[in-house]
Amino acid sequence: MAAKPNPTLDIVYIALFAALTAALALFPPLTLPVIGVPITAQSMGPMLAGAILGARRGALAMVLVIALVAIGLPILSGGRGGLGVFAGPTVGFLLGWVPAAWVTGLLHELGWRQLTSISSFTHAAVGGIVVLYAIGIPVLAFQAGLTLKAAAVGSMTFIPGDLIKAALTAMIAVSVKRAWPIIRPAAEPSA
Amino acid sequence: MSALAALLRRAPAGAKLAALAIAGTGVMAIADWRVMVDLALLAALAFRLAGCGTDALGRQLRPMLWMLAALFLVQGWLVDWATAALVVARIVTLVLLAALVTLTTPAEAMIATIERLLAPFVRFGVDPGRVGLAFSLALRFIPVIGEEAERVREAQAARGLGHHPLALILPLIVRVLKSAEDVAAAIEARSGHDDPGRAAPSRSVW
C-alpha cells in the first residue's frame, strides 16, 4: 500500500465511520443487571473512529455525524435527530465526541508501535471518557441549571458502561491493527 | 395548509437557522416561568399549525420525557419549583422550535446551506465540495452499513456465535475498511482526476 496521502480515501474513511457510528444506534442496548442503566453501542463511535482512523480523520468523522444529526437524520440511539437535539441538556455528550475521537486518535498514533489491548484501553478511556465527560458535565450543568457536582454525580451512572465500551474498542483496535491497519504514525520512516 | 406551514416550507434554510439562533439566545433572557411555559405551549401550537402533526410532536418529546421529569424533580428539590418549570419549559420550547426547522427543511437544502456557510473558510483550506462529497457518501453508506450489519449478524447466528458484540462489530469494521479503497478508486475513476471536490454529485449551490 502506498503511504502517500490520498484525500479521496480520507473522505471515504470519514464518511464510512460517520455511517458506522450511525449504524451503531441500531444495536440493541445492553442493560447492566446491577445498575439498570442501558448501555448503547453508539457512544463507542468516537472511541472506534479515533482508535482506527487516528486523530484528524476520527475527529472529522464525528463532525460529520453531528452535522448529519443537525440536518435532521434520526441517527442517534432512540431515533433522535434534528436540531432539537442541540437544545437538549445532554448535547455536551454529543459535541464532545469530536475532541474525544481526536484525543483517542492522537494517543493511539503516539503509542502505535507498542500498542497492546491495555494501552489501547487506556487511550480509549482517556479520550472517550475523561475528555467526553469534561465537556458533557459542564454543558449538562449549564443547560439544566444544575451545579457541576450534581451534573457530575448524575453522569457517573454511565461510567461502567463506558468502561466496557473502552475495553471492546481496545480489543477491536488491536485486531484491526493486525488485520487492516489505517493509522500510519508520522514518525514511521516511509516504506 | 396554514399560512405558517407555507411560510416555513418556503423560507430559505439559512433564514430559519438564523431565526432559531436568535430564539435560542432570546429564551435565555426570560426569567418568569409562566412566560416560558406559555412560549412552550405556543411552540407546540406552532408545531400543529405547521402541519407537522401530533405524532411528530410526540416523537420529539418522548425520548426526552424521563430526562425532563428527572430534571424537574431535581431542580424543584435543589432550587425551587419556579426554576424547575422555567428550565424544563425552556428546553421543551427550544427542542420544538429546532425540530420545526428540521421537519420543514429538506436534507439537501441543509447541505447546500452548510456548503454556503463554509465559503468563508476556503482560505483556511476547507473545500466545500469535499464537505458536500462527505455528506453524500455518508448518506449513501448509512443504509449499506445497516444491511451489512444485518448480514454479519445472520452469518454469526448461523455459526452459533450468538450475540457477542465483538463477533458482530469486528467483522463489520474490517469489511468496511476493506471496501474503502474500492470506493475511493471508483470516485476518482468517475471524476477523471484526483480532485475529490469535483467528484461530488452535480448540484448547483452558487
XYZ file of C-alpha atoms in Angstrom:
397
model
C 0.000 0.000 0.000
C 1.331 3.403 -0.929
C 1.931 5.657 2.065
C 1.244 8.897 0.221
C -1.765 10.849 1.433
C -4.935 10.247 -0.533
C -7.574 12.913 0.169
C -10.362 10.989 -1.567
C -9.632 7.883 0.503
C -9.599 10.032 3.651
C -13.066 11.374 2.809
C -14.306 7.818 2.226
C -12.930 6.703 5.624
C -14.528 9.727 7.328
C -17.908 9.093 5.677
C -17.707 5.350 6.433
C -17.043 5.908 10.139
C -19.768 8.536 10.346
C -22.138 5.981 8.813
C -20.802 3.233 11.093
C -21.450 5.402 14.154
C -24.980 5.961 12.857
C -25.391 2.195 12.335
C -24.275 1.510 15.933
C -27.582 3.076 17.008
C -29.313 0.003 15.559
C -27.581 -2.375 18.000
C -29.959 -3.289 20.827
C -28.913 -1.659 24.123
C -27.448 -3.867 26.853
C -28.768 -3.353 30.369
C -26.329 -3.901 33.221
C -28.028 -6.092 35.830
C -26.929 -4.161 38.928
C -27.154 -0.511 37.916
C -30.027 -0.792 35.445
C -28.654 1.879 33.126
C -28.978 0.906 29.457
C -25.672 0.811 27.565
C -25.961 1.860 23.939
C -23.335 0.786 21.435
C -23.348 4.167 19.737
C -21.024 6.035 22.086
C -18.328 3.560 21.014
C -18.332 5.516 17.738
C -15.890 8.249 18.804
C -13.543 5.769 20.513
C -13.539 3.478 17.460
C -13.102 6.335 14.981
C -10.113 7.685 16.914
C -8.535 4.290 17.583
C -8.832 3.120 13.972
C -8.623 6.277 11.830
C -6.369 8.414 14.030
C -6.874 11.914 15.435
C -7.700 14.025 12.382
C -9.876 11.655 10.396
C -11.532 10.320 13.555
C -12.489 13.815 14.723
C -13.743 14.773 11.254
C -15.899 11.627 11.133
C -17.543 12.797 14.383
C -18.010 16.329 12.986
C -19.821 14.679 10.083
C -22.039 12.629 12.435
C -23.011 15.797 14.325
C -23.681 17.645 11.060
C -25.864 14.744 9.843
C -27.811 14.934 13.104
C -28.159 18.699 12.657
C -29.595 18.399 9.161
C -32.282 16.154 10.586
C -31.261 12.499 10.180
C -32.645 10.398 13.072
C -29.341 8.549 13.511
C -28.783 8.893 17.261
C -29.780 5.989 19.505
C -33.504 6.032 20.172
C -34.105 7.531 16.725
C -33.211 11.051 17.841
C -32.004 13.634 15.366
C -32.582 17.147 14.128
C -31.673 20.484 15.608
C -33.829 19.752 18.669
C -31.037 17.519 19.968
C -28.801 20.585 20.287
C -31.233 22.296 22.644
C -31.323 19.259 24.949
C -29.424 19.005 28.226
C -27.086 16.181 27.151
C -25.824 17.865 23.977
C -22.332 18.171 25.508
C -22.016 14.395 25.395
C -22.676 14.608 21.636
C -20.465 17.615 20.814
C -17.749 16.071 22.999
C -17.439 13.213 20.505
C -15.172 15.384 18.342
C -12.423 16.062 20.943
C -12.981 12.545 22.356
C -12.183 10.972 18.972
C -9.313 13.408 18.448
C -7.616 12.614 21.781
C -8.262 8.858 21.430
C -6.748 9.046 17.943
C -3.758 11.140 18.989
C -2.881 8.749 21.838
C -3.186 5.770 19.503
C -0.919 7.465 16.961
C 1.674 8.248 19.634
C 1.612 4.729 21.070
C 1.016 2.947 17.742
C 4.237 0.895 17.564
C 3.800 -0.649 21.032
C 0.003 -0.854 21.000
C -1.430 -3.521 23.342
C -5.003 -4.095 24.463
C -4.065 -2.476 27.793
C -2.569 0.686 26.289
C -5.383 0.917 23.735
C -7.920 0.625 26.566
C -6.182 3.457 28.438
C -6.139 5.646 25.315
C -9.837 4.996 24.643
C -10.739 5.653 28.285
C -8.834 8.961 28.385
C -10.340 10.176 25.104
C -13.768 8.596 25.248
C -14.451 9.011 28.966
C -12.217 11.678 30.591
C -12.352 14.149 27.685
C -16.003 13.411 26.875
C -17.192 13.899 30.459
C -15.039 17.023 30.851
C -17.227 18.559 28.144
C -20.524 16.796 28.782
C -20.773 17.559 32.510
C -20.339 21.382 32.354
C -22.758 21.581 29.397
C -25.294 19.461 31.300
C -24.883 21.738 34.334
C -25.361 24.845 32.185
C -28.279 23.579 30.075
C -30.142 22.106 33.030
C -29.230 24.798 35.558
C -27.617 22.221 37.866
C -24.488 22.566 39.956
C -21.379 20.965 38.460
C -21.386 18.451 41.288
C -24.990 17.378 40.708
C -24.339 17.063 36.960
C -21.203 15.002 37.629
C -22.940 12.688 40.095
C -25.786 12.142 37.635
C -23.346 11.286 34.868
C -21.438 8.712 36.926
C -24.065 6.023 36.280
C -22.807 5.807 32.684
C -19.151 5.210 33.616
C -19.359 1.387 33.973
C -20.929 1.100 30.519
C -18.314 3.399 29.027
C -15.506 1.344 30.583
C -16.954 -1.752 28.877
C -17.042 0.164 25.593
C -13.413 1.262 26.020
C -12.466 -2.398 26.587
C -14.357 -3.507 23.462
C -12.744 -0.669 21.484
C -9.281 -1.811 22.647
C -9.913 -5.401 21.517
C -11.203 -4.169 18.154
C -8.363 -1.648 17.698
C -5.678 -4.283 18.344
C -7.324 -6.793 15.968
C -7.796 -4.164 13.263
C -4.168 -3.050 13.634
C -3.168 -6.649 12.869
C -5.677 -7.241 10.061
C -6.005 -3.892 8.294
C -4.017 -1.004 9.804
C -5.087 2.504 8.789
C -3.091 4.694 11.178
C 0.416 5.435 9.980
C 2.348 7.279 12.672
C 4.157 10.345 11.380
C 7.428 9.197 12.955
C 7.461 5.985 10.909
C 10.068 6.073 8.094
C 8.325 5.939 4.725
C 8.395 2.425 3.335
C -52.149 24.265 4.529
C -51.975 27.131 7.022
C -50.107 30.344 6.342
C -47.441 29.303 8.867
C -46.899 25.962 7.131
C -46.488 27.674 3.762
C -44.122 30.278 5.204
C -41.935 27.675 6.949
C -41.707 25.472 3.877
C -40.847 28.337 1.559
C -38.396 30.254 3.775
C -34.721 29.642 2.945
C -32.898 27.239 5.290
C -30.378 29.937 6.232
C -33.131 32.306 7.410
C -34.740 29.588 9.517
C -31.415 28.696 11.104
C -30.740 32.352 11.886
C -34.208 32.738 13.424
C -33.589 29.628 15.524
C -30.254 31.001 16.767
C -31.958 34.274 17.767
C -34.750 32.371 19.550
C -32.157 30.255 21.364
C -30.444 33.355 22.707
C -33.741 35.133 23.381
C -35.255 32.495 25.684
C -32.242 32.757 27.986
C -33.386 36.294 28.822
C -36.785 35.115 30.066
C -36.811 34.674 33.833
C -40.534 34.202 34.544
C -41.584 30.557 34.393
C -45.170 31.450 33.427
C -43.997 33.288 30.299
C -41.722 30.377 29.454
C -44.498 27.797 29.839
C -46.721 29.928 27.575
C -43.936 30.024 24.991
C -43.581 26.245 25.180
C -47.325 25.891 24.578
C -47.070 28.343 21.661
C -44.228 26.280 20.192
C -46.407 23.165 20.469
C -49.249 25.054 18.791
C -46.914 26.226 16.019
C -45.960 22.589 15.524
C -49.599 21.759 14.797
C -50.198 24.871 12.686
C -47.155 23.998 10.576
C -48.868 20.751 9.673
C -46.289 18.578 11.440
C -48.989 16.823 13.433
C -49.283 15.426 16.933
C -47.321 12.280 16.008
C -44.228 14.312 15.200
C -44.678 16.250 18.436
C -44.708 13.002 20.416
C -41.690 11.626 18.557
C -39.689 14.721 19.511
C -40.622 14.771 23.186
C -40.978 11.087 24.091
C -37.240 10.253 24.090
C -36.584 13.179 26.474
C -39.558 12.615 28.764
C -37.709 10.787 31.554
C -34.796 13.177 31.381
C -37.159 16.162 31.659
C -39.117 14.589 34.536
C -35.891 13.857 36.442
C -34.654 17.364 35.742
C -37.898 18.888 37.003
C -37.737 16.922 40.264
C -34.036 17.586 40.866
C -34.429 21.317 40.166
C -37.549 21.613 42.295
C -35.853 19.794 45.139
C -32.453 21.527 44.962
C -33.553 25.039 43.934
C -37.289 25.769 43.730
C -40.284 24.748 41.639
C -40.422 28.017 39.653
C -36.874 27.434 38.385
C -37.728 23.803 37.668
C -40.681 24.865 35.497
C -38.575 27.581 33.805
C -35.727 25.242 32.867
C -37.950 22.422 31.612
C -40.202 24.782 29.622
C -37.131 26.430 28.092
C -35.733 23.090 26.914
C -39.114 21.993 25.534
C -39.537 25.287 23.651
C -36.117 25.129 22.018
C -36.397 21.445 21.169
C -39.761 22.040 19.474
C -38.623 25.134 17.556
C -35.478 23.372 16.379
C -37.467 20.305 15.338
C -39.812 22.577 13.432
C -36.906 23.921 11.370
C -35.617 20.401 10.706
C -39.014 18.999 9.727
C -39.762 21.800 7.258
C -36.329 21.770 5.564
C -35.178 19.013 3.178
C -31.740 17.493 3.888
C -30.420 18.725 0.515
C -31.322 22.321 1.383
C -29.494 21.928 4.702
C -26.376 20.526 2.983
C -26.445 23.361 0.428
C -26.683 25.879 3.292
C -23.758 24.241 5.088
C -21.653 24.424 1.912
C -22.537 28.111 1.545
C -21.727 28.858 5.194
C -18.346 27.190 4.674
C -17.409 29.529 1.818
C -15.502 31.989 4.091
C -13.339 29.108 5.337
C -11.956 28.286 1.894
C -8.879 30.368 2.703
C -8.206 28.101 5.706
C -8.099 25.073 3.446
C -11.732 23.991 3.751
C -13.083 22.702 0.453
C -16.914 22.970 0.401
C -17.011 20.492 -2.491
C -15.240 17.862 -0.388
C -17.573 18.537 2.523
C -20.520 18.012 0.177
C -18.933 14.763 -1.018
C -18.503 13.554 2.575
C -22.201 14.251 3.248
C -23.371 12.484 0.095
C -21.159 9.465 0.807
C -22.333 9.178 4.421
C -25.983 9.400 3.335
C -25.290 6.578 0.879
C -23.296 4.441 3.375
C -25.756 4.546 6.295
C -28.293 2.110 4.762
C -25.499 -0.011 3.242
C -23.750 -0.472 6.591
C -27.075 -1.216 8.269
C -27.684 -4.018 5.762
C -24.109 -5.244 6.122
C -24.522 -5.397 9.930
C -27.677 -7.459 9.460
C -25.843 -9.855 7.101
C -22.929 -10.307 9.521
C -25.400 -10.891 12.355
C -27.179 -13.632 10.405
C -23.876 -15.278 9.471
C -22.709 -15.273 13.103
C -26.037 -16.637 14.319
C -25.777 -19.441 11.746
C -22.346 -20.344 13.131
C -23.735 -20.295 16.659
C -21.669 -17.290 17.724
C -24.756 -15.678 19.220
C -24.913 -12.067 20.270
C -21.370 -11.350 21.397
C -20.862 -7.687 20.413
C -17.259 -8.291 19.282
C -18.342 -11.097 16.961
C -20.571 -8.586 15.233
C -18.639 -5.314 15.228
C -15.156 -6.585 14.351
C -16.010 -8.293 11.026
C -18.233 -5.342 10.169
C -15.390 -2.862 10.652
C -12.878 -4.937 8.704
C -15.333 -5.252 5.795
C -15.993 -1.515 5.885
C -12.271 -0.681 5.865
C -11.570 -3.113 3.031
C -14.296 -1.549 0.873
C -12.974 1.998 1.407
C -10.188 1.770 -1.183
C -12.533 0.440 -3.855
C -14.985 3.266 -3.181
C -12.203 5.885 -3.353
C -10.869 4.387 -6.597
C -14.371 4.421 -8.088
C -14.851 8.080 -7.163
C -11.540 9.067 -8.733
C -12.200 6.997 -11.851
C -15.549 8.677 -12.343
C -14.228 12.185 -11.784
C -11.348 11.617 -14.201
C -8.839 13.430 -11.976
C -7.783 13.370 -8.366
C -9.672 16.415 -7.137
C -12.424 14.942 -4.972
C -14.226 18.272 -4.798
C -15.239 17.872 -8.403
C -16.456 14.330 -7.844
C -19.403 15.473 -5.747
C -22.741 14.790 -7.399
C -23.508 17.804 -9.543
C -25.662 20.126 -7.549
C -25.574 23.832 -8.228
C -25.098 25.654 -4.970
C -23.939 29.043 -6.077
